[in-house]
Every structure is written in C-alpha cells, then in structure tokens.
Amino acid sequence: MSNQFLLQKRWCVFQVNRTTNTQQNYKYTTVGNVSGSVQVCENTHCCVGYFLIINGRPEVDVLACDVAEKSCPDATCKAQTLLNSHVIKCVCNTDLCNSNVTWAPHSEQPRLTSSYSEGMIIIILLSSRRLSSFELQDSSTFIILEENQQACPRDYSVSTLCSCQTTKTSEIDVDDIELQRIVGCGYFATVCQGKYQGSMVAVKVFPAGWEHKFTAEKEVYELPLMKHAGILHFLGTGRKPDGSWLILLQFAEHGSLHSFLCEHTTNWMLSLKLCQSLSQGLSYLHSDLRNYDEHKPPVAHGDLSSSNVLVRADGTCVLCDFGCSTILRSCSGPHSWQSSTANMKLGTLCYMPPEFLEGSVNLGSSLCLMQGDIYALGLLLWEIWMRCSDLFEGSIVPEHLLPYESELGGNVTLESLITYVSNMDKRLSIPEHWGLLPQGSALQELLTDCWDCDPDARLTAQCVADRLVSLQSCFSP
Ligand SMILES: Nc1ncnc2c1ncn2[C@@H]1O[C@H](COP(=O)(O)OP(=O)(O)OP(=O)(O)O)[C@@H](O)[C@H]1O
C-alpha cells in the first residue's frame, strides 16, 4: 500500500466475534483491507462498533469500517442503544476510534468504557478509583486507576511541582513519511514500518482520542540525554489531518523480543548479548544523569514485557513503549521527586510483581516502580535463556513460553497469579539440569535475586548488567 493511500484512508480496529459470526457480520470483512486487527476502509471515513450486552457488560460483536459512507460526526465512539438494550452500536470518525466505546448503562450508574485490544475487552469503572475494584476480563493487560497509598519502605518523598526539562524536537511533515505495512497493533496504537528521508523507520499511530497516551510517551522520548543504544531512538512527532498523532522511531528489524524468541533459538553468546543490552538499557532508563545544564531524571518503565522490548538486526535489545512510564522529576533536592503519571498505570499481567498483584505497594513511589521493573527484567532474562540452545545441549530447546504459561496454562488470570506468585511465593521453573552447567548456579542466583518477593532485596538494573559482564568473562568460549 502506498503512503498516501494509507495516510488518507480511514483505519478502524477490526474484529468479528466468531461465535456470533453471521452473514450480517460477514459483510464487514469485505468493506476494507484487513491486516491483523486493523482494517483500512474502502468506502467510508466512519468506524463502527457493535457490542452485545452480556451480564450487564458490553462485549465486542463487530469492530470494523462502516459498510457505507454515513454520518459519523463524533471523534470518539459514543454508544447508541439498539434492540431493547441488548446491543449497542457506536460510530466515529478518527483512526482506530472504535477501539474504545463509552457507554452509560443507566444514567445513575458510573460510566463504563469498553476498550479493545487484540481480541480482549477491558471494562474500567471510571468512577471507581481503587486497584482492588478494577474489573478485568482479560488475562494479559490491566489498568489501575489509582495508586494504593500504603507506604513503601526506603522511598524518596514526592514533593512540590517543579520545572521540567524537555528537548524540543521538530514536528515532522507527515507527507514525507511513506507507510509500508503494519508491524504491530498494541492497546493504544498501531505501529507501521515506513520510510522517512530514505531511512527505514517505525511510525506509531495514536487515534485522536488517545492524545494523552501520545503525550505521555513523547514526553519520555523527549527527555534530555535519552539517546542510548538500549533505548529505541526517537526521531520526532507528527499529526495527521484527521487528528491522529504519530511518533516516528528507529525501526527494529527483528520486531519484538517475543516474536524473536518465538522464531529463533540463540546460543550462549547471543543470549548474553540480548540480556546485557536489555539490562544496560534499563539501567540507563533508571539513571539520574546530569551533563552541564542538561538533566535526565530517572524513569520507571512500568510495563516491561517481551512485547515492549525490540530486537535490532545486530542482536541487541532496545526498550520501547513508554506509554505507562513514570518520569521521576527532580525538584528541590536530590531526594525529592515529582512523579508525572498521576493516576493511571498499566501493565502486562504476567509480568506484575507480587506487591503490585496484591496492591500492597504505593504505585506513586519511584523506588517501588523501579523495583517492579527489576522483577519483570528477571522474567525476561528467563524467557531469553529458555531459548538458548547451549543451555539445553543434548535435548530439545523448549518452544518459547510466556512467564507462568507452563505453570498456570495459556490463560493466566489475576486470581491464578495471586495464588501462585503471591500466596504460594512460587516463581518460574528453572530447568534442573542448569545446576550441572558451569554457569548454571550463577544464572539461577541472578534470576532469583531479580524476582525476590522482597522488592528491597532485588538487584538494581546496573547490578544485573555487571553480573552479566562477569558471567561473560567466566563462562564464554
Ligand atoms: N520501532 C519498532 N520497530 C519494529 N517493530 C515495532 C517497533 N515499535 C513497535 N513495534 C511492534 O509493534 C508492537 C506494539 O508496539 P507498542 O508496544 O509500542 O504499542 P502499544 O500500543 O503501546 O502497545 P501496548 O499494548 O503494549 O501498550 C510491538 O510489540 C512490536 O511488535
């Protein structure tokens, strides 16, 4: 598809419920070109969503381009009730705007927002503000609407607002971008491969309704001194005429670490390269740096997972997707911080540390958030080593599995994780034969020191990077 073609046509989220898939629904598959969960509309600039009300909640029946050009004056998808309140429909006129329907079942009840992500629905009670009261229908991602205020030991205090530095980046003319194909469709945005000034780039497109997510992510990329080999390079931002927002990024040739590990096994040296670049990137992100008058505050990633780490052609990892990150702004002194994401955190469920699962932590605290990143880092190192053929010599390397997939099955739920990780204090299984390998006990120790149930006992990202360097010098051919 050419750039102008993709930029001018409407993009809608595409999903047709298989269980209610009738001839009626089938017609939506023909109204545009479908790529994964995105449809590029042929005849309309309107996206549509149909939801069935099941147990008082909207469940996706159809998300697609509308079948013909009709009136759709709203930028966001606001529900209209049809057929005796059992079905609701919404139409809207910005890219991917049907990813998110707002609906009030009864005027006196709180408003529900139903959001789509890769076949899932998340219901958020917008008026409910505590972690314990969020409602969850999917096993992979959740939204927390307020920080639990219990104290986290040994933490920095959060104090008054401060002036914050950003690096001004130039606006990019969207006409100079040539979009080529969709490479990823996340919860908030769609990522395309494209060309900009002769170079391969990635273009992250946020629908108009997700401006706050665009701004949150841009803010992290625009921090001073954010250039590092372990962090995806940011090239600039742009805006499409329909109001959707673009972030232009370096293209990572192997895509996400998740897809890389699904497709490839590694040897010991390549696995170390992945692990080292990953922990160095995280250590840099967590660092508080000053260079003359420039200041990079520490940043907690907040949503580390193998989908939010990318692999470059040289076999190194880069961190991406800072939409849930927290910038710890330095204010009056070295131990005084202003956390910038006020009341919404999102994470991928199976990477949640036990203290987040239990809600027993102050999510507004800098140290707790960074300790949460280290737990997720431990799971990522395990994912990488579980695909290393040198650690399975003489046997078959297992297929790539997400954390806790073999322990809890493919459909990991919040309840099963709380039971397994928090109540039983169990972790990922480390293959027994690793104990017989020269580097086996060092690997085991490193993993358990990352995912310790006591957040204070966990390593720092820099310490993980240092241990990996000594692993390389002790146990490399
Ligand atoms: N720079 C890039 N190069 C190559 N592929 C990329 C790039 N950025 C993102 N992707 C692909 O797109 C997917 C989604 O990207 P990203 O996580 O940034 O989107 P998102 O909407 O913020 O997702 P999430 O649901 O995690 O919030 C990634 O998992 C990856 O497969």
Coordinates of C-alpha atoms and ligand atoms in Angstrom, one line a residue:
M1 CA 0.0 0.0 0.0
S2 CA 1.4 3.4 -0.8
N3 CA 2.0 6.1 1.7
Q4 CA -0.7 8.5 0.6
F5 CA -3.2 5.6 0.3
L6 CA -2.6 4.6 3.9
L7 CA -2.4 8.1 5.2
Q8 CA -5.6 9.3 3.6
K9 CA -7.9 6.3 4.2
R10 CA -9.6 5.7 7.5
W11 CA -8.1 2.9 9.7
C12 CA -10.5 1.1 12.0
V13 CA -9.9 -1.7 14.5
F14 CA -11.2 -5.0 13.0
Q15 CA -12.7 -7.8 14.9
V16 CA -15.7 -10.1 14.2
N17 CA -16.9 -12.2 17.0
R18 CA -16.6 -15.8 15.8
T19 CA -19.4 -17.2 18.0
T20 CA -22.0 -14.7 16.6
N21 CA -20.5 -14.6 13.2
T22 CA -23.4 -14.5 10.9
Q23 CA -23.9 -13.3 7.3
Q24 CA -24.7 -10.0 8.8
N25 CA -21.3 -9.8 10.4
Y26 CA -19.5 -11.2 7.4
K27 CA -20.3 -8.2 5.3
Y28 CA -17.9 -6.2 7.5
T29 CA -14.9 -8.3 6.4
T30 CA -15.4 -7.0 2.8
V31 CA -15.5 -3.3 3.4
G32 CA -11.8 -2.8 3.7
N33 CA -8.4 -4.3 3.5
V34 CA -7.7 -6.2 6.8
S35 CA -4.2 -6.5 8.2
G36 CA -4.2 -8.3 11.6
S37 CA -6.6 -6.3 13.7
V38 CA -6.7 -3.2 11.6
Q39 CA -8.9 -2.6 8.6
V40 CA -8.2 0.2 6.0
C41 CA -11.6 1.4 4.8
E42 CA -12.5 1.4 1.1
N43 CA -15.7 3.4 1.1
T44 CA -16.1 5.4 4.3
H45 CA -14.4 7.5 6.8
C46 CA -16.5 6.0 9.7
C47 CA -15.5 3.3 12.1
V48 CA -18.2 1.2 13.7
G49 CA -18.5 -1.0 16.8
Y50 CA -21.4 -3.3 17.8
F51 CA -21.4 -4.7 21.3
L52 CA -23.7 -7.3 22.9
I53 CA -24.7 -6.6 26.5
I54 CA -23.8 -9.8 28.4
N55 CA -24.2 -9.8 32.2
G56 CA -24.5 -6.0 32.1
R57 CA -21.3 -5.5 30.2
P58 CA -20.6 -4.7 26.5
E59 CA -18.8 -7.5 24.6
V60 CA -17.5 -6.9 21.1
D61 CA -19.6 -8.4 18.3
V62 CA -18.1 -6.4 15.4
L63 CA -15.4 -3.8 15.1
A64 CA -14.8 -2.6 11.5
C65 CA -15.1 0.1 8.9
D66 CA -18.8 1.1 8.4
V67 CA -20.3 -0.6 5.4
A68 CA -21.1 2.7 3.6
E69 CA -20.5 6.4 4.0
K70 CA -22.9 7.7 6.6
S71 CA -22.9 10.5 9.1
C72 CA -20.5 10.0 12.0
P73 CA -19.9 13.4 13.5
D74 CA -18.0 12.2 16.6
A75 CA -14.3 11.7 17.0
T76 CA -14.8 9.1 19.7
C77 CA -17.2 6.1 19.8
K78 CA -20.2 7.0 21.9
A79 CA -22.8 4.3 22.3
Q80 CA -26.3 4.4 20.9
T81 CA -28.6 1.6 22.3
L82 CA -30.3 -0.6 19.8
L83 CA -32.7 -3.5 20.1
N84 CA -34.1 -3.5 23.7
S85 CA -30.8 -2.6 25.3
H86 CA -29.2 -5.9 24.3
V87 CA -27.0 -4.4 21.6
I88 CA -25.2 -1.2 21.4
K89 CA -23.6 0.5 18.4
C90 CA -21.2 3.3 18.1
V91 CA -19.7 5.2 15.1
C92 CA -16.9 7.6 15.0
N93 CA -14.6 9.4 12.5
T94 CA -10.9 9.2 13.6
D95 CA -8.4 6.4 13.0
L96 CA -8.9 3.4 15.3
C97 CA -11.5 5.3 17.3
N98 CA -13.7 2.2 17.6
S99 CA -11.1 0.7 19.9
N100 CA -12.9 2.3 22.7
V101 CA -16.6 2.7 23.3
T102 CA -18.1 4.8 26.1
W103 CA -21.5 3.7 27.4
A104 CA -23.7 4.5 30.4
P105 CA -26.0 1.5 31.1
H106 CA -28.2 3.6 33.4
S107 CA -28.0 7.3 33.9
E108 CA -27.4 6.9 37.7
Q109 CA -24.7 4.3 37.3
P110 CA -21.0 5.0 36.6
R111 CA -19.9 5.3 33.0
L112 CA -18.3 2.2 31.5
T113 CA -15.6 2.3 29.0
S114 CA -15.0 -0.8 26.9
S115 CA -11.7 -0.9 25.2
Y116 CA -10.5 -3.4 22.6
S117 CA -7.0 -4.9 22.4
E118 CA -6.2 -7.9 20.3
G119 CA -9.4 -9.6 21.0
M120 CA -9.9 -8.5 24.6
I121 CA -12.2 -6.2 26.4
I122 CA -11.3 -4.3 29.5
I123 CA -14.0 -2.7 31.5
I124 CA -13.0 0.3 33.6
L125 CA -15.3 1.7 36.2
L126 CA -14.3 5.3 35.7
S127 CA -15.7 6.4 38.9
S128 CA -14.1 3.6 40.9
R129 CA -10.6 4.6 41.8
R130 CA -9.0 1.7 43.8
L131 CA -6.9 -1.1 42.4
S132 CA -9.0 -3.7 44.3
S133 CA -12.1 -2.6 42.4
F134 CA -10.9 -2.7 38.9
E135 CA -12.8 -5.1 36.7
L136 CA -10.8 -7.4 34.4
Q137 CA -11.9 -9.7 31.6
D138 CA -8.6 -10.4 30.0
S139 CA -5.5 -12.1 31.3
S140 CA -2.8 -10.1 29.7
T141 CA -3.3 -6.4 30.4
F142 CA -5.0 -4.3 33.0
I143 CA -5.5 -0.7 34.1
I144 CA -5.1 0.5 37.6
L145 CA -7.0 3.7 38.2
E146 CA -5.3 4.9 41.4
E147 CA -2.3 4.3 43.4
N148 CA -2.7 2.4 46.6
Q149 CA -1.3 4.7 49.3
Q150 CA 0.4 2.2 51.5
A151 CA 3.9 3.0 52.3
C152 CA 6.9 1.6 50.5
P153 CA 9.9 1.4 52.7
R154 CA 13.1 3.4 51.9
D155 CA 11.5 5.6 49.4
Y156 CA 12.1 9.1 48.1
S157 CA 9.5 11.6 49.1
V158 CA 7.2 13.2 46.5
S159 CA 7.1 16.9 46.9
T160 CA 6.0 20.1 45.1
L161 CA 5.8 20.6 41.4
C162 CA 9.0 21.6 39.6
S163 CA 10.0 22.9 36.3
C164 CA 10.9 20.1 34.0
Q165 CA 13.3 20.0 31.1
T166 CA 12.4 18.5 27.7
T167 CA 14.4 18.6 24.5
K168 CA 12.4 20.3 21.8
T169 CA 12.1 18.1 18.8
S170 CA 11.0 19.2 15.4
E171 CA 7.5 18.4 14.1
I172 CA 7.7 16.1 11.1
D173 CA 5.7 16.7 7.9
V174 CA 3.6 13.6 7.6
D175 CA 3.7 13.9 3.8
D176 CA 7.4 12.9 4.0
I177 CA 6.5 9.6 5.6
E178 CA 6.0 6.6 3.4
L179 CA 4.0 3.9 5.3
Q180 CA 4.6 0.4 4.0
R181 CA 3.0 -2.2 6.3
I182 CA 1.5 -2.7 9.8
V183 CA 4.0 -4.4 12.1
G184 CA 2.2 -4.2 15.4
C185 CA -1.1 -3.4 16.9
G186 CA -1.0 -2.6 20.6
Y187 CA -3.6 -1.5 23.1
F188 CA -3.2 2.2 22.3
A189 CA -1.6 2.5 19.0
T190 CA -0.8 0.8 15.7
V191 CA 2.8 0.6 14.6
C192 CA 3.8 0.7 10.9
Q193 CA 7.0 0.1 9.1
G194 CA 7.8 3.1 6.8
K195 CA 10.4 5.3 5.1
Y196 CA 11.4 8.7 6.1
Q197 CA 14.1 10.7 4.3
G198 CA 15.4 7.4 2.7
S199 CA 15.7 5.5 6.0
M200 CA 13.6 2.7 7.4
V201 CA 11.5 3.9 10.3
A202 CA 8.7 2.8 12.6
V203 CA 5.6 5.0 12.8
K204 CA 3.5 4.7 15.9
V205 CA -0.1 6.0 15.2
F206 CA -2.3 7.0 18.1
P207 CA -6.0 7.6 17.3
A208 CA -7.2 11.2 18.2
G209 CA -8.9 10.0 21.4
W210 CA -5.6 8.8 22.8
E211 CA -3.8 12.1 22.7
H212 CA -2.8 11.7 26.4
K213 CA -1.1 8.4 25.7
F214 CA 0.7 10.0 22.8
T215 CA 1.8 12.9 25.0
A216 CA 2.9 10.6 27.8
E217 CA 5.1 8.6 25.5
K218 CA 6.5 11.6 23.7
E219 CA 7.4 13.2 27.0
V220 CA 9.7 10.3 27.9
Y221 CA 11.4 10.2 24.5
E222 CA 11.9 14.0 24.6
L223 CA 13.8 13.9 27.9
P224 CA 17.3 15.3 27.6
L225 CA 20.1 12.7 27.3
M226 CA 17.6 9.9 26.3
K227 CA 19.9 8.7 23.5
H228 CA 21.3 5.3 24.4
A229 CA 21.9 2.1 22.5
G230 CA 19.5 0.2 24.7
I231 CA 16.6 2.7 24.2
L232 CA 14.7 2.9 20.9
H233 CA 15.8 6.1 19.1
F234 CA 13.1 8.8 18.8
L235 CA 13.0 10.8 15.6
G236 CA 10.1 13.1 16.0
T237 CA 6.3 13.5 16.0
G238 CA 3.6 14.5 13.5
R239 CA -0.1 14.9 13.2
K240 CA -2.4 13.5 10.5
P241 CA -5.2 15.8 9.1
D242 CA -7.8 13.6 10.9
G243 CA -6.3 14.4 14.3
S244 CA -4.4 11.2 14.9
W245 CA -0.9 11.5 16.3
L246 CA 2.3 10.0 15.0
I247 CA 5.6 9.2 16.7
L248 CA 8.5 8.4 14.4
L249 CA 11.0 5.9 15.7
Q250 CA 14.0 3.8 14.7
F251 CA 12.9 0.6 13.1
A252 CA 13.9 -2.6 14.9
E253 CA 14.5 -5.2 12.3
H254 CA 13.6 -8.3 14.3
G255 CA 10.4 -6.8 15.9
S256 CA 9.5 -7.6 19.5
L257 CA 11.6 -9.8 21.7
H258 CA 8.5 -12.0 22.0
S259 CA 8.3 -12.6 18.2
F260 CA 12.1 -13.0 18.0
L261 CA 12.1 -15.7 20.7
C262 CA 9.1 -17.5 19.1
E263 CA 11.0 -17.7 15.8
H264 CA 14.6 -18.1 16.9
T265 CA 16.8 -20.0 19.3
T266 CA 20.1 -18.5 20.4
N267 CA 23.5 -19.6 21.5
W268 CA 25.1 -18.6 24.8
M269 CA 26.9 -15.5 23.4
L270 CA 23.8 -14.2 21.6
S271 CA 21.6 -14.8 24.6
L272 CA 24.1 -12.8 26.7
K273 CA 24.1 -10.0 24.1
L274 CA 20.3 -9.8 24.4
C275 CA 20.4 -9.9 28.2
Q276 CA 23.2 -7.3 28.5
S277 CA 21.8 -4.8 26.1
L278 CA 18.4 -5.2 27.8
S279 CA 19.7 -4.6 31.4
Q280 CA 22.0 -1.8 30.2
G281 CA 19.0 -0.1 28.6
L282 CA 17.0 -0.4 31.7
S283 CA 19.9 0.8 33.9
Y284 CA 20.2 3.9 31.7
L285 CA 16.4 4.5 31.9
H286 CA 16.5 4.3 35.7
S287 CA 19.6 6.5 35.9
D288 CA 19.6 10.1 37.1
L289 CA 22.0 11.9 34.8
R290 CA 23.4 15.4 34.6
N291 CA 25.6 16.8 31.9
Y292 CA 26.3 20.5 32.2
D293 CA 22.8 22.1 32.2
E294 CA 21.0 19.0 30.9
H295 CA 19.2 16.7 33.2
K296 CA 17.7 13.2 32.6
P297 CA 15.6 12.2 35.6
P298 CA 15.1 8.5 36.4
V299 CA 12.3 6.9 34.5
A300 CA 10.5 3.7 35.6
H301 CA 9.2 1.8 32.6
G302 CA 6.1 0.4 34.2
D303 CA 5.2 -2.1 31.5
L304 CA 8.2 -4.2 30.7
S305 CA 7.3 -7.3 28.8
S306 CA 8.7 -9.2 25.8
S307 CA 6.3 -7.2 23.6
N308 CA 7.8 -3.9 24.8
V309 CA 11.4 -4.9 24.1
L310 CA 12.5 -4.9 20.5
V311 CA 15.4 -6.7 18.8
R312 CA 17.7 -4.9 16.4
A313 CA 19.5 -6.5 13.4
D314 CA 22.7 -6.7 15.4
G315 CA 21.1 -8.9 18.1
T316 CA 20.8 -6.2 20.7
C317 CA 17.6 -5.3 22.6
V318 CA 16.1 -1.8 22.8
L319 CA 13.4 -0.7 25.2
C320 CA 10.2 0.8 23.7
D321 CA 6.6 1.7 24.6
F322 CA 7.0 4.3 27.4
G323 CA 3.2 5.0 27.4
C324 CA 3.0 3.7 31.0
S325 CA 6.3 5.0 32.3
T326 CA 6.8 7.3 35.2
I327 CA 9.2 10.2 35.0
L328 CA 10.7 10.9 38.4
R329 CA 11.2 14.7 38.1
S330 CA 13.9 16.1 40.3
C331 CA 12.6 19.1 42.3
S332 CA 14.3 20.9 45.1
G333 CA 16.9 18.3 46.1
P334 CA 18.5 15.0 45.2
H335 CA 15.8 13.0 47.2
S336 CA 12.8 14.9 46.1
W337 CA 10.8 13.8 43.1
Q338 CA 7.7 14.6 41.3
S339 CA 6.1 11.6 39.7
S340 CA 4.5 12.6 36.4
T341 CA 1.9 10.0 35.7
A342 CA -0.8 11.0 38.2
N343 CA -3.4 8.3 38.4
M344 CA -3.2 5.7 35.7
K345 CA -0.8 2.8 35.4
L346 CA -1.0 -0.1 33.0
G347 CA 1.0 -3.3 32.9
T348 CA 1.0 -6.7 31.4
L349 CA -0.4 -9.1 33.9
C350 CA 2.0 -12.0 33.9
Y351 CA 5.0 -9.6 34.5
M352 CA 3.4 -7.9 37.5
P353 CA 5.5 -8.3 40.7
P354 CA 3.7 -9.8 43.7
E355 CA 3.5 -6.5 45.5
F356 CA 1.5 -5.0 42.5
L357 CA -0.7 -8.1 42.3
E358 CA -1.6 -7.7 45.9
G359 CA -2.0 -4.0 45.7
S360 CA 0.3 -3.7 48.7
V361 CA 2.5 -1.0 47.3
N362 CA 2.5 2.7 46.7
L363 CA 2.5 2.9 42.9
G364 CA 3.3 6.6 43.1
S365 CA 6.6 5.8 44.6
S366 CA 9.7 5.9 42.5
L367 CA 11.7 3.1 44.1
C368 CA 8.7 0.7 44.1
L369 CA 8.1 1.3 40.4
M370 CA 11.8 0.6 39.5
Q371 CA 11.8 -2.5 41.7
G372 CA 8.8 -3.6 39.8
D373 CA 10.8 -3.2 36.6
I374 CA 13.5 -5.5 38.0
Y375 CA 11.1 -8.3 38.7
A376 CA 9.9 -8.0 35.1
L377 CA 13.6 -8.0 34.0
G378 CA 14.2 -11.3 35.8
L379 CA 11.2 -12.8 33.9
L380 CA 12.6 -11.5 30.6
L381 CA 16.1 -13.0 31.3
W382 CA 14.4 -16.3 31.9
E383 CA 12.5 -16.1 28.6
I384 CA 15.7 -15.4 26.8
W385 CA 17.7 -18.2 28.4
M386 CA 14.9 -20.7 27.9
R387 CA 15.5 -20.3 24.2
C388 CA 19.3 -20.7 24.4
S389 CA 20.4 -24.0 22.8
D390 CA 23.7 -24.0 24.7
L391 CA 21.7 -24.3 27.9
F392 CA 19.8 -27.4 26.5
E393 CA 22.7 -29.3 24.9
G394 CA 21.7 -32.8 24.1
S395 CA 18.0 -32.1 24.5
I396 CA 15.4 -30.1 22.6
V397 CA 15.1 -26.4 23.3
P398 CA 11.5 -25.7 24.5
E399 CA 9.2 -23.6 22.4
H400 CA 9.0 -20.0 23.6
L401 CA 6.6 -19.6 26.5
L402 CA 5.4 -16.5 28.3
P403 CA 6.2 -16.3 32.0
Y404 CA 3.9 -18.7 34.0
E405 CA 2.4 -20.2 30.8
S406 CA 3.7 -23.6 31.6
E407 CA 2.9 -23.3 35.4
L408 CA -0.6 -21.8 35.0
G409 CA -1.6 -22.5 31.4
G410 CA -2.1 -20.3 28.4
N411 CA -4.8 -18.2 30.0
V412 CA -3.1 -16.7 33.0
T413 CA -5.6 -14.9 35.2
L414 CA -5.2 -12.4 38.0
E415 CA -6.5 -14.8 40.5
S416 CA -4.2 -17.7 39.5
L417 CA -1.2 -15.3 39.6
I418 CA -2.1 -14.0 43.0
T419 CA -2.4 -17.6 44.3
Y420 CA 0.8 -18.8 42.7
V421 CA 3.1 -15.8 42.8
S422 CA 1.9 -14.0 46.0
N423 CA 0.3 -16.6 48.2
M424 CA 2.5 -19.6 47.4
D425 CA 5.6 -17.4 46.6
K426 CA 6.4 -19.5 43.6
R427 CA 8.3 -18.4 40.5
L428 CA 9.2 -19.7 37.0
S429 CA 10.6 -23.2 36.9
I430 CA 14.4 -23.2 36.3
P431 CA 15.4 -26.4 34.5
E432 CA 17.1 -28.8 36.9
H433 CA 19.9 -29.6 34.6
W434 CA 21.1 -26.0 34.7
G435 CA 22.5 -26.8 38.1
L436 CA 25.1 -29.1 36.4
L437 CA 26.2 -26.4 33.9
P438 CA 29.3 -24.3 34.7
Q439 CA 27.2 -21.1 34.6
G440 CA 24.1 -22.7 36.0
S441 CA 24.2 -21.6 39.6
A442 CA 25.2 -18.0 38.6
L443 CA 22.1 -17.9 36.3
Q444 CA 19.9 -19.3 39.0
E445 CA 21.1 -16.8 41.6
L446 CA 20.7 -13.9 39.2
L447 CA 17.1 -14.8 38.4
T448 CA 16.1 -15.3 42.0
D449 CA 17.8 -12.0 43.0
C450 CA 15.7 -10.2 40.4
W451 CA 12.3 -11.8 41.3
D452 CA 12.7 -11.9 45.1
C453 CA 9.4 -11.4 46.9
D454 CA 11.0 -8.6 48.9
P455 CA 11.3 -5.6 46.5
D456 CA 14.2 -4.2 48.6
A457 CA 16.2 -7.4 48.2
R458 CA 16.1 -7.2 44.4
L459 CA 19.1 -6.1 42.4
T460 CA 19.4 -2.8 40.6
A461 CA 19.5 -2.9 36.8
Q462 CA 23.1 -1.8 36.9
C463 CA 24.0 -4.7 39.2
V464 CA 22.3 -7.1 36.8
A465 CA 24.3 -5.7 33.9
D466 CA 27.6 -6.0 36.0
R467 CA 26.8 -9.7 36.9
L468 CA 26.1 -10.4 33.2
V469 CA 29.6 -9.0 32.3
S470 CA 31.2 -11.3 34.8
L471 CA 29.2 -14.2 33.5
Q472 CA 30.5 -13.5 30.1
S473 CA 34.1 -13.3 31.2
C474 CA 33.9 -16.5 33.3
F475 CA 31.8 -18.7 31.1
S476 CA 32.5 -17.8 27.4
P477 CA 34.4 -19.9 24.9
Ligands
LIG1 N1 10.3 0.5 16.3 C1 9.7 -0.6 16.0 N2 10.3 -1.5 15.1 C2 9.7 -2.7 14.9 N3 8.5 -3.1 15.4 C3 7.9 -2.3 16.3 C4 8.5 -1.0 16.7 N4 7.7 -0.5 17.6 C5 6.7 -1.3 17.9 N5 6.8 -2.4 17.1 C6 5.9 -3.6 17.1 O1 4.6 -3.1 17.4 C7 4.2 -3.7 18.7 C8 3.4 -2.7 19.5 O2 4.2 -1.6 19.8 P1 4.0 -0.8 21.2 O3 4.2 -1.7 22.3 O4 4.9 0.4 21.1 O5 2.4 -0.3 21.0 P2 1.4 -0.1 22.1 O6 0.1 0.3 21.5 O7 1.9 1.0 23.1 O8 1.3 -1.5 22.9 P3 0.8 -1.9 24.3 O9 -0.4 -2.7 24.1 O10 2.0 -2.7 24.9 O11 0.6 -0.6 25.1 C9 5.5 -4.2 19.3 O12 5.2 -5.3 20.2 C10 6.3 -4.6 18.1 O13 5.9 -5.9 17.7

